[in-house]
Tab-separated table of C-alpha atoms in Angstrom:
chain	number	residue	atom	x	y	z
H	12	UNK	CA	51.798	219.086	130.677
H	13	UNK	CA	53.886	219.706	127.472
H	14	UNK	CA	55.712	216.139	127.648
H	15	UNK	CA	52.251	214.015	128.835
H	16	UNK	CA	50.874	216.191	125.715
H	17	UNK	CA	53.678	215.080	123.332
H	18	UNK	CA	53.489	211.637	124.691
H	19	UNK	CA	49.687	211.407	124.334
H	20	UNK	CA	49.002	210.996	127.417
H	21	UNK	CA	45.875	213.561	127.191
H	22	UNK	CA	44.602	211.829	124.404
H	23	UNK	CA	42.163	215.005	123.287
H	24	UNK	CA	40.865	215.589	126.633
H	25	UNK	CA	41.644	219.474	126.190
H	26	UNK	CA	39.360	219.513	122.935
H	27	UNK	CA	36.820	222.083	122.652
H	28	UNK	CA	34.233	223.158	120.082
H	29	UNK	CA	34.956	227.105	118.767
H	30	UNK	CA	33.097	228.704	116.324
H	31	UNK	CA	34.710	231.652	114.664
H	32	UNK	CA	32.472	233.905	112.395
H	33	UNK	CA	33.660	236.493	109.709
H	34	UNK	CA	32.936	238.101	106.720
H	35	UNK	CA	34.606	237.455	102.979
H	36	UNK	CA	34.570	239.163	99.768
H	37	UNK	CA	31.100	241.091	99.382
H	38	UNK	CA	29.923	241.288	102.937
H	39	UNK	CA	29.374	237.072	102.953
H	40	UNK	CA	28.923	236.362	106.222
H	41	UNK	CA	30.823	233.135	107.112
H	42	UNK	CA	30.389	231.013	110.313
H	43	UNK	CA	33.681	228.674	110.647
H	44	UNK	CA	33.329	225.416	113.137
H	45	UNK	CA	36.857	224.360	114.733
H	46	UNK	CA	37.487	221.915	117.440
H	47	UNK	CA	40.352	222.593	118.899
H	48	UNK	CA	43.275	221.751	121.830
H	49	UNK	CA	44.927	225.077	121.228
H	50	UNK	CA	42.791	227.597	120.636
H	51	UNK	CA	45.601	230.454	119.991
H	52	UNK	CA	46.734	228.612	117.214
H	53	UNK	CA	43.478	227.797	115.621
H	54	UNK	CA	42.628	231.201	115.829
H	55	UNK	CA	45.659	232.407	114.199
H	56	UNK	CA	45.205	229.991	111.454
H	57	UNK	CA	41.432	231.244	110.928
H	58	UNK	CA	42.122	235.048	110.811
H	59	UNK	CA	45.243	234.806	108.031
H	60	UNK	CA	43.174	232.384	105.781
H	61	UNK	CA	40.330	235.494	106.366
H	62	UNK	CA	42.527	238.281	105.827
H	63	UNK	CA	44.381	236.152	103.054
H	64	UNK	CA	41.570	236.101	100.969
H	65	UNK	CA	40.096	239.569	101.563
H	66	UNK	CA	38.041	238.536	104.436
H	67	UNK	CA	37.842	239.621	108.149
H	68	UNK	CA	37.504	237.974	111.368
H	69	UNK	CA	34.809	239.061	112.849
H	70	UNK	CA	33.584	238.994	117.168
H	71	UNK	CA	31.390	236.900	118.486
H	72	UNK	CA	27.980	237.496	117.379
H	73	UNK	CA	28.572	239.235	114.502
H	74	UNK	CA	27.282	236.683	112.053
H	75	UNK	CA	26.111	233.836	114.119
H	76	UNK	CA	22.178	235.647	113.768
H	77	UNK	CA	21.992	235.220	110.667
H	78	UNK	CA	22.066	231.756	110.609
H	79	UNK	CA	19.625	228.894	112.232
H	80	UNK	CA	20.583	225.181	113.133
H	81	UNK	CA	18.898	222.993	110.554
H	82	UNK	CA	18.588	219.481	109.884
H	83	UNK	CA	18.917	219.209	106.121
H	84	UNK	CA	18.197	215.581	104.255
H	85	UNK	CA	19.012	216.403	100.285
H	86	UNK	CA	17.624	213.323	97.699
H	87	UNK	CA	19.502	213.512	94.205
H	88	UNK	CA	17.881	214.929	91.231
H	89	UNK	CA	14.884	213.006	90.196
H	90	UNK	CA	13.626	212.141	93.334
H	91	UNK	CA	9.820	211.832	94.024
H	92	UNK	CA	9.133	215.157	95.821
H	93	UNK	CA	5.415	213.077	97.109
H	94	UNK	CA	7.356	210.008	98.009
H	95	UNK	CA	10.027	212.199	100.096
H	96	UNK	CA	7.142	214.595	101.356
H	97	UNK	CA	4.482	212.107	103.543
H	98	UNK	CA	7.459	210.202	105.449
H	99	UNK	CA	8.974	213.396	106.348
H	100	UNK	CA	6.426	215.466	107.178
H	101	UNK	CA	4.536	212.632	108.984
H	102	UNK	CA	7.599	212.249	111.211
H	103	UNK	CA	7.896	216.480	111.834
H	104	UNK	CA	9.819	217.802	109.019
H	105	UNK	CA	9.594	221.777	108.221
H	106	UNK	CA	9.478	221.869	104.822
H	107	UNK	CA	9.894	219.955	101.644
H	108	UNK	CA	11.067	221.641	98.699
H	109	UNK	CA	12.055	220.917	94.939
H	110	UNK	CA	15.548	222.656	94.000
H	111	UNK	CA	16.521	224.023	90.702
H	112	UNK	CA	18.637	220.894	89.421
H	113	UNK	CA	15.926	218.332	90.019
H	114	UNK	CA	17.169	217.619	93.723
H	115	UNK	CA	14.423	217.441	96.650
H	116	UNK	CA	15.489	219.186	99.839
H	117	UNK	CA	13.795	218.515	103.265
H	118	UNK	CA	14.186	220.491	106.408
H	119	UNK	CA	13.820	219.952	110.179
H	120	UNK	CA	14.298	221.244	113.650
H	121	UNK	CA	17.023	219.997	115.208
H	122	UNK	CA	15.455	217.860	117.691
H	123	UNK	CA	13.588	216.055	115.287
H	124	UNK	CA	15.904	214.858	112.771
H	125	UNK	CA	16.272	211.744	114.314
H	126	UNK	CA	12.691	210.948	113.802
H	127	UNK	CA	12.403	212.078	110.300
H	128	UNK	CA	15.927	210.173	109.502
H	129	UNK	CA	14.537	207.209	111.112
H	130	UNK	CA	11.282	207.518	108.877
H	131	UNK	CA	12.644	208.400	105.882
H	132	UNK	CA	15.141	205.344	105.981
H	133	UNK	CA	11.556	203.579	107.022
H	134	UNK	CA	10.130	204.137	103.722
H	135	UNK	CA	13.169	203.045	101.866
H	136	UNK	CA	14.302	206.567	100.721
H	137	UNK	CA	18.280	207.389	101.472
H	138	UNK	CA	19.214	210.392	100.770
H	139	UNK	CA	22.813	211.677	99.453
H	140	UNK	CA	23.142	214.272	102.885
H	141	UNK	CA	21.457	213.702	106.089
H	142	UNK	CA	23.257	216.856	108.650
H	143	UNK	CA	22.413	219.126	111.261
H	144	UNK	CA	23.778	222.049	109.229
H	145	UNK	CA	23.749	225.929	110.128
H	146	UNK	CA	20.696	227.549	107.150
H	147	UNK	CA	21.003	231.023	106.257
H	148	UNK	CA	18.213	233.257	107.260
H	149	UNK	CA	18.872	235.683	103.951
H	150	UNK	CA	21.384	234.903	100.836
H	151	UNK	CA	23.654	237.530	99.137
H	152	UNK	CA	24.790	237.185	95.951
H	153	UNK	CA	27.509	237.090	94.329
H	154	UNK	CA	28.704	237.688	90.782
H	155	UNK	CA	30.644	235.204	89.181
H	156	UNK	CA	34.074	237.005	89.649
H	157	UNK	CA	33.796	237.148	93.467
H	158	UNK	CA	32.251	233.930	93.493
H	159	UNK	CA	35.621	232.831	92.674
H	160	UNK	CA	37.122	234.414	95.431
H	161	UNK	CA	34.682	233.098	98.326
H	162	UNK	CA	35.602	230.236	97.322
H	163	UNK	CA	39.079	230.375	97.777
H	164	UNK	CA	38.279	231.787	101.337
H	165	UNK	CA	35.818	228.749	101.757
H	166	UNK	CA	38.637	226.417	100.557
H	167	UNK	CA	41.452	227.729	102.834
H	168	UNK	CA	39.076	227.474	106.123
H	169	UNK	CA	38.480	224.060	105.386
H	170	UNK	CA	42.273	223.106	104.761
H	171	UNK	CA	42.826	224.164	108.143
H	172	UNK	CA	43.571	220.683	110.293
H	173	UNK	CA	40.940	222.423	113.163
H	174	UNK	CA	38.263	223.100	111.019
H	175	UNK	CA	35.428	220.760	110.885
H	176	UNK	CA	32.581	222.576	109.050
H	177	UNK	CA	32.549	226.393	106.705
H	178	UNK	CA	28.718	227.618	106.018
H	179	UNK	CA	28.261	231.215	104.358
H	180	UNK	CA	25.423	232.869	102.946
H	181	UNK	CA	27.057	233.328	100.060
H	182	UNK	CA	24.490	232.807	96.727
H	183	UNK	CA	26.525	231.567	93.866
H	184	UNK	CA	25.447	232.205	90.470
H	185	UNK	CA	23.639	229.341	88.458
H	186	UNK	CA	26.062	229.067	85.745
H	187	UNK	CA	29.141	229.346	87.942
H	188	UNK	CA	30.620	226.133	87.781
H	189	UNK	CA	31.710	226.912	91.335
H	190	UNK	CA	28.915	226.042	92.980
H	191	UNK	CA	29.245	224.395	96.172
């Protein structure tokens, strides 16, 4: 197995989808999304960028609750929040809200993203992020100087060659020019 595997003769057929959840600096919960041929080492990797940065691995189940799959569409600052709105919610969207910087932020079940993707592209509105993305149910906060060291967690998880997507709960102060 070790030479077809250095040969690449497998050609990722041993890839699987992991999800490791933990907690950073605060109590932030973080759920980490890996896919992975070797799961020992990707879980190696995950707990010393946690413990690195003053986080811990945590089990299964320990974090995952407190978040809910999501599909998000975000429009850049200055978008119509009526133009965005009837497409969307004509099409199944959840909600349609304005953010603080100007942005418009639409969310969806899961199942229908498709359909409100496919009618907001229909109206001629693109939006800068179209993802099934993991939403926290509840956000703590975080003053600026641990907002600085989330980050770093955040930053080291997503260096990591497995890693394919970080989300936290983590609220980041307005005027922190860290903000994700």
């Amino acid at each position: 197995r070790a030479v077809d595997r250095g040969a690449g003769q497998n050609d990722g057929d041993d890839m699987e989808e992991i999800t490791y959840e933990g907690y950073g600096p605060e109590g932030v919960a973080i759920l980490v999304q890996c896919m992975s041929d070797n799961r020992n080492r990707t879980v190696s990797d995950v707990r010393h960028a946690f413990s690195k940065h003053g986080g811990n691995l945590g089990t299964e189940g320990s974090v995952a609750y407190l978040f809910s799959k999501t599909g998000l569409f975000v429009f850049a600052p200055g978008a119509d929040e009526e133009a965005v709105m009837e497409p969307a919610v004509g099409a199944g969207a959840d909600d349609v809200e304005s953010a603080a910087d100007g942005s418009v932020e639409v969310f969806a079940e899961p199942e229908a993203f498709d359909a409100v993707n496919d009618a907001l592209q229909g109206a001629g509105l693109d939006p800068e992020l179209a993802q099934v993305v993991e939403r926290p149910s509840n956000e703590t906060p975080v003053s600026d100087e641990d907002a600085e060291k989330v980050m770093r967690l955040i930053d080291a998880l997503e260096e990591l060659d497995d890693v394919q997507e970080v989300f936290t709960n983590a609220s980041f102060p307005e005027e922190s020019a860290l903000r994700a």
